[in-house]
C-alpha cells in the first residue's frame, strides 16, 4: 500500500486529505503532519486578534474531522527528496508521495526592528498575543496615560492590513466605552507603499475602500516603512522621513513560503518551489507543492487570493494522486478558476468583486461571510457552520 504524506494542515493540505478520504477509500495510507493539532482559517486571524472571533471557534481540531487519515503533531525541520524522507522535531517520516502545504510566514524583508517590535498575524497564537497586548493598553490607560498606547500603526495596505485596521476602528470604540475612555484618543494609521490600497482591486474599488476607511477615522499614509522601533515606525516618502508614534505595530507588508523549503534540497525563491502544470516538482514527480509554498508561472495564479488558490490546488492534488494510485496518468493540468474575492471593511461592510462584477456594502459583507461559511460546510457540514460560522449578527462571548 502506497503512503501519501501531507505536510501542513492549512486550506490546501486539509482539502487534499479530505478529498483523498472520499476518492481513495483506504487504497492508500494517508498521513497528515502539522505543528498544530487544529486547522484555522487564516482569513479570520484579524478578528481573533481583535476579540471579535473567539479562539474556541477559530480552532478546528483535525482528529474531529479526519476519519481515515492518520494525524501526527510534529514540527517539520527538513525534507530530503533524494531519500524520500521528512525530518521532524520528534521523528523521521518516509513516503511514496509527498504533498508540501506548509503555508506562509510573514516577510519582514530584512527591515530593522520588525521581529523585535512588530506583531504579525501568521497563527492563532500570534493573534492571541496581539489581542492580549491591545486590550491591556486600553484597560491600563488611566494608570499609564501614555498617548502612544492608544495609537496603532498597520504596515501594509493589502487584505490583512485593511481588514485589521477597519475592524480595529470599530473594536476600539467598544473598548473605549468599556474602559471609560474618550474615543478621540485612538489614532489608527495605515501605511502603504502606493496611493492605491488593495492593489489587487481596480482603482475604483480601491478608492471606495479608501473612502470607507477614512470615514472610520483612519489615517492613510503613503510611504515605505524603513524601521520599526519600540514606540513607532520610520516611514520614508519622496526622500523625506517621518516617525509615526505608536506602541502597537502590526506588520502585514507581505508573506513568503515556509522556511523549511529554504532549508531543504530544493531550488526555491523566497521559500517557494517552482512547480509544473501538475503542481509537481521538476525532477521529483512524486512530490506535489500547493498553497503558499508553490510558485506557479501563470499571472492569475500569482495574484490569486491565497485561501481560494490553496483550496483549488488541494482539490486538484487529491484528484492527481487518486489517478496515480489507480495506476493512471494525470489527465489534465491544474487550472485556477478565479471566482472573485472580497475584503471586509468591518464586519458589516466590504468591497470586492465576484464573477467580474464589483460589489460593495452589506452585499459584499454577506458574500464574505458566505465564503467563510462555505469552507466550514465543506469540512464539517451544517453543524460546523452553526457552531463556528460567520453571520450578520454574531457574538464571540
PDB file of C-alpha atoms in Angstrom, residues 11-163:
ATOM      1  CA  UNK A  11      -6.538  25.139   3.363  1.00  0.00           C
ATOM      2  CA  UNK A  12      -4.551  23.152   0.781  1.00  0.00           C
ATOM      3  CA  UNK A  13      -3.319  20.318   2.972  1.00  0.00           C
ATOM      4  CA  UNK A  14      -6.645  19.734   4.708  1.00  0.00           C
ATOM      5  CA  UNK A  15      -8.560  19.866   1.424  1.00  0.00           C
ATOM      6  CA  UNK A  16      -6.205  17.254  -0.048  1.00  0.00           C
ATOM      7  CA  UNK A  17      -6.697  14.936   2.927  1.00  0.00           C
ATOM      8  CA  UNK A  18     -10.488  15.265   2.947  1.00  0.00           C
ATOM      9  CA  UNK A  19     -10.775  14.639  -0.797  1.00  0.00           C
ATOM     10  CA  UNK A  20      -8.444  11.632  -0.612  1.00  0.00           C
ATOM     11  CA  UNK A  21     -10.598  10.085   2.124  1.00  0.00           C
ATOM     12  CA  UNK A  22     -13.530  10.119  -0.296  1.00  0.00           C
ATOM     13  CA  UNK A  23     -11.738   9.147  -3.510  1.00  0.00           C
ATOM     14  CA  UNK A  24      -9.226   6.518  -2.348  1.00  0.00           C
ATOM     15  CA  UNK A  25     -11.327   4.721   0.275  1.00  0.00           C
ATOM     16  CA  UNK A  26      -8.364   3.042   2.001  1.00  0.00           C
ATOM     17  CA  UNK A  27      -6.485   2.220  -1.222  1.00  0.00           C
ATOM     18  CA  UNK A  28      -3.506   4.094   0.202  1.00  0.00           C
ATOM     19  CA  UNK A  29      -2.229   5.133   3.614  1.00  0.00           C
ATOM     20  CA  UNK A  30      -2.618   8.886   4.129  1.00  0.00           C
ATOM     21  CA  UNK A  31      -0.829  10.796   6.887  1.00  0.00           C
ATOM     22  CA  UNK A  32      -1.144  14.498   7.666  1.00  0.00           C
ATOM     23  CA  UNK A  33       1.525  16.202   9.774  1.00  0.00           C
ATOM     24  CA  UNK A  34       1.060  19.654  11.313  1.00  0.00           C
ATOM     25  CA  UNK A  35       2.731  21.575  14.132  1.00  0.00           C
ATOM     26  CA  UNK A  36      -0.752  22.369  15.459  1.00  0.00           C
ATOM     27  CA  UNK A  37      -3.419  19.770  16.149  1.00  0.00           C
ATOM     28  CA  UNK A  38      -6.045  22.099  14.719  1.00  0.00           C
ATOM     29  CA  UNK A  39      -6.899  23.871  11.481  1.00  0.00           C
ATOM     30  CA  UNK A  40      -7.727  27.580  11.450  1.00  0.00           C
ATOM     31  CA  UNK A  41      -8.951  29.998   8.805  1.00  0.00           C
ATOM     32  CA  UNK A  42      -6.099  32.444   8.194  1.00  0.00           C
ATOM     33  CA  UNK A  43      -8.588  34.866   6.642  1.00  0.00           C
ATOM     34  CA  UNK A  44     -10.156  35.323  10.096  1.00  0.00           C
ATOM     35  CA  UNK A  45      -6.993  35.873  12.136  1.00  0.00           C
ATOM     36  CA  UNK A  46      -7.554  39.643  12.208  1.00  0.00           C
ATOM     37  CA  UNK A  47     -10.849  39.014  14.001  1.00  0.00           C
ATOM     38  CA  UNK A  48      -9.183  36.700  16.504  1.00  0.00           C
ATOM     39  CA  UNK A  49      -6.602  39.429  17.140  1.00  0.00           C
ATOM     40  CA  UNK A  50      -9.367  41.922  17.901  1.00  0.00           C
ATOM     41  CA  UNK A  51     -11.515  39.636  20.036  1.00  0.00           C
ATOM     42  CA  UNK A  52     -14.447  39.666  17.607  1.00  0.00           C
ATOM     43  CA  UNK A  53     -13.998  35.959  16.847  1.00  0.00           C
ATOM     44  CA  UNK A  54     -13.147  33.659  19.722  1.00  0.00           C
ATOM     45  CA  UNK A  55     -10.163  31.328  19.745  1.00  0.00           C
ATOM     46  CA  UNK A  56     -12.522  28.498  20.677  1.00  0.00           C
ATOM     47  CA  UNK A  57     -14.378  28.960  17.399  1.00  0.00           C
ATOM     48  CA  UNK A  58     -11.182  29.589  15.432  1.00  0.00           C
ATOM     49  CA  UNK A  59      -9.696  26.158  16.180  1.00  0.00           C
ATOM     50  CA  UNK A  60     -10.993  23.126  14.259  1.00  0.00           C
ATOM     51  CA  UNK A  61      -9.262  20.009  15.583  1.00  0.00           C
ATOM     52  CA  UNK A  62      -8.031  17.567  12.947  1.00  0.00           C
ATOM     53  CA  UNK A  63      -8.918  14.399  14.829  1.00  0.00           C
ATOM     54  CA  UNK A  64     -12.565  15.507  14.952  1.00  0.00           C
ATOM     55  CA  UNK A  65     -12.927  15.922  11.187  1.00  0.00           C
ATOM     56  CA  UNK A  66     -10.482  13.394   9.689  1.00  0.00           C
ATOM     57  CA  UNK A  67     -11.952   9.890   9.541  1.00  0.00           C
ATOM     58  CA  UNK A  68      -9.334   7.611   7.940  1.00  0.00           C
ATOM     59  CA  UNK A  69      -6.340   9.946   7.660  1.00  0.00           C
ATOM     60  CA  UNK A  70      -3.621   9.414  10.249  1.00  0.00           C
ATOM     61  CA  UNK A  71      -2.727  12.661  12.013  1.00  0.00           C
ATOM     62  CA  UNK A  72       0.663  13.368  13.597  1.00  0.00           C
ATOM     63  CA  UNK A  73       1.515  16.517  15.524  1.00  0.00           C
ATOM     64  CA  UNK A  74       5.099  17.468  14.742  1.00  0.00           C
ATOM     65  CA  UNK A  75       7.171  20.395  13.528  1.00  0.00           C
ATOM     66  CA  UNK A  76       8.828  19.752  10.178  1.00  0.00           C
ATOM     67  CA  UNK A  77      12.503  20.684  10.034  1.00  0.00           C
ATOM     68  CA  UNK A  78      13.783  19.393   6.699  1.00  0.00           C
ATOM     69  CA  UNK A  79      12.792  17.493   3.561  1.00  0.00           C
ATOM     70  CA  UNK A  80      15.207  15.159   1.763  1.00  0.00           C
ATOM     71  CA  UNK A  81      13.662  14.401  -1.656  1.00  0.00           C
ATOM     72  CA  UNK A  82      16.513  12.091  -2.676  1.00  0.00           C
ATOM     73  CA  UNK A  83      15.936   9.755   0.278  1.00  0.00           C
ATOM     74  CA  UNK A  84      12.157  10.322   0.271  1.00  0.00           C
ATOM     75  CA  UNK A  85      12.354  11.313   3.913  1.00  0.00           C
ATOM     76  CA  UNK A  86      10.946  14.117   6.010  1.00  0.00           C
ATOM     77  CA  UNK A  87      12.675  15.057   9.247  1.00  0.00           C
ATOM     78  CA  UNK A  88      10.534  16.369  12.094  1.00  0.00           C
ATOM     79  CA  UNK A  89      11.338  17.504  15.588  1.00  0.00           C
ATOM     80  CA  UNK A  90      10.061  14.212  17.002  1.00  0.00           C
ATOM     81  CA  UNK A  91      10.518  11.716  14.194  1.00  0.00           C
ATOM     82  CA  UNK A  92      11.570  10.849  10.666  1.00  0.00           C
ATOM     83  CA  UNK A  93       8.910  10.000   8.090  1.00  0.00           C
ATOM     84  CA  UNK A  94       9.107   8.180   4.759  1.00  0.00           C
ATOM     85  CA  UNK A  95       6.704   8.468   1.855  1.00  0.00           C
ATOM     86  CA  UNK A  96       5.852   7.282  -1.641  1.00  0.00           C
ATOM     87  CA  UNK A  97       4.058  10.518  -2.483  1.00  0.00           C
ATOM     88  CA  UNK A  98       4.592  13.834  -0.719  1.00  0.00           C
ATOM     89  CA  UNK A  99       2.318  16.894  -0.607  1.00  0.00           C
ATOM     90  CA  UNK A 100       4.022  20.053   0.655  1.00  0.00           C
ATOM     91  CA  UNK A 101       1.462  22.509   2.001  1.00  0.00           C
ATOM     92  CA  UNK A 102       3.337  24.181   4.823  1.00  0.00           C
ATOM     93  CA  UNK A 103       1.749  27.609   4.427  1.00  0.00           C
ATOM     94  CA  UNK A 104       3.257  31.068   4.678  1.00  0.00           C
ATOM     95  CA  UNK A 105       5.409  33.085   7.015  1.00  0.00           C
ATOM     96  CA  UNK A 106       5.310  36.880   7.348  1.00  0.00           C
ATOM     97  CA  UNK A 107       8.064  38.512   5.307  1.00  0.00           C
ATOM     98  CA  UNK A 108       9.949  41.297   7.080  1.00  0.00           C
ATOM     99  CA  UNK A 109      12.222  41.933   4.058  1.00  0.00           C
ATOM    100  CA  UNK A 110      15.142  42.305   6.474  1.00  0.00           C
ATOM    101  CA  UNK A 111      13.815  45.600   7.835  1.00  0.00           C
ATOM    102  CA  UNK A 112      15.266  46.522  11.212  1.00  0.00           C
ATOM    103  CA  UNK A 113      13.069  46.128  14.274  1.00  0.00           C
ATOM    104  CA  UNK A 114      10.222  44.130  12.731  1.00  0.00           C
ATOM    105  CA  UNK A 115      10.991  40.926  14.642  1.00  0.00           C
ATOM    106  CA  UNK A 116      11.589  42.778  17.903  1.00  0.00           C
ATOM    107  CA  UNK A 117       8.762  45.301  17.984  1.00  0.00           C
ATOM    108  CA  UNK A 118       6.024  44.392  15.490  1.00  0.00           C
ATOM    109  CA  UNK A 119       3.180  41.910  15.796  1.00  0.00           C
ATOM    110  CA  UNK A 120       2.440  39.584  12.877  1.00  0.00           C
ATOM    111  CA  UNK A 121      -0.627  37.532  12.019  1.00  0.00           C
ATOM    112  CA  UNK A 122       0.704  34.141  10.981  1.00  0.00           C
ATOM    113  CA  UNK A 123      -1.066  31.911  13.507  1.00  0.00           C
ATOM    114  CA  UNK A 124      -3.802  31.825  16.125  1.00  0.00           C
ATOM    115  CA  UNK A 125      -1.193  32.150  18.873  1.00  0.00           C
ATOM    116  CA  UNK A 126       0.226  35.322  17.323  1.00  0.00           C
ATOM    117  CA  UNK A 127      -3.284  36.738  17.009  1.00  0.00           C
ATOM    118  CA  UNK A 128      -3.992  35.992  20.687  1.00  0.00           C
ATOM    119  CA  UNK A 129      -0.745  37.688  21.746  1.00  0.00           C
ATOM    120  CA  UNK A 130      -1.781  40.827  19.866  1.00  0.00           C
ATOM    121  CA  UNK A 131      -5.258  40.721  21.404  1.00  0.00           C
ATOM    122  CA  UNK A 132      -3.965  40.497  24.966  1.00  0.00           C
ATOM    123  CA  UNK A 133      -1.443  43.288  24.410  1.00  0.00           C
ATOM    124  CA  UNK A 134      -4.014  45.595  22.829  1.00  0.00           C
ATOM    125  CA  UNK A 135      -6.712  45.013  25.471  1.00  0.00           C
ATOM    126  CA  UNK A 136      -4.186  45.619  28.255  1.00  0.00           C
ATOM    127  CA  UNK A 137      -3.307  49.019  26.791  1.00  0.00           C
ATOM    128  CA  UNK A 138      -6.947  50.107  26.864  1.00  0.00           C
ATOM    129  CA  UNK A 139      -7.585  48.737  30.362  1.00  0.00           C
ATOM    130  CA  UNK A 140      -4.418  50.271  31.844  1.00  0.00           C
ATOM    131  CA  UNK A 141      -4.545  53.604  30.024  1.00  0.00           C
ATOM    132  CA  UNK A 142      -5.872  55.560  33.017  1.00  0.00           C
ATOM    133  CA  UNK A 143      -2.882  54.337  35.062  1.00  0.00           C
ATOM    134  CA  UNK A 144      -0.158  54.832  32.422  1.00  0.00           C
ATOM    135  CA  UNK A 145      -1.561  57.820  30.489  1.00  0.00           C
ATOM    136  CA  UNK A 146       0.820  57.164  27.600  1.00  0.00           C
ATOM    137  CA  UNK A 147      -0.883  58.539  24.450  1.00  0.00           C
ATOM    138  CA  UNK A 148       1.095  56.082  22.309  1.00  0.00           C
ATOM    139  CA  UNK A 149      -0.759  53.200  23.982  1.00  0.00           C
ATOM    140  CA  UNK A 150      -3.866  54.174  22.009  1.00  0.00           C
ATOM    141  CA  UNK A 151      -2.015  54.777  18.750  1.00  0.00           C
ATOM    142  CA  UNK A 152      -1.740  51.913  16.243  1.00  0.00           C
ATOM    143  CA  UNK A 153       0.301  51.553  13.062  1.00  0.00           C
ATOM    144  CA  UNK A 154      -0.619  48.921  10.479  1.00  0.00           C
ATOM    145  CA  UNK A 155       2.136  48.439   7.889  1.00  0.00           C
ATOM    146  CA  UNK A 156       0.815  47.014   4.633  1.00  0.00           C
ATOM    147  CA  UNK A 157      -2.312  48.035   2.735  1.00  0.00           C
ATOM    148  CA  UNK A 158      -3.240  44.616   1.381  1.00  0.00           C
ATOM    149  CA  UNK A 159      -6.030  42.381   2.642  1.00  0.00           C
ATOM    150  CA  UNK A 160      -4.705  41.693   6.142  1.00  0.00           C
ATOM    151  CA  UNK A 161      -3.766  45.301   6.850  1.00  0.00           C
ATOM    152  CA  UNK A 162      -7.014  46.807   5.586  1.00  0.00           C
ATOM    153  CA  UNK A 163      -9.255  44.224   7.280  1.00  0.00           C
TER     154      UNK A 163
END
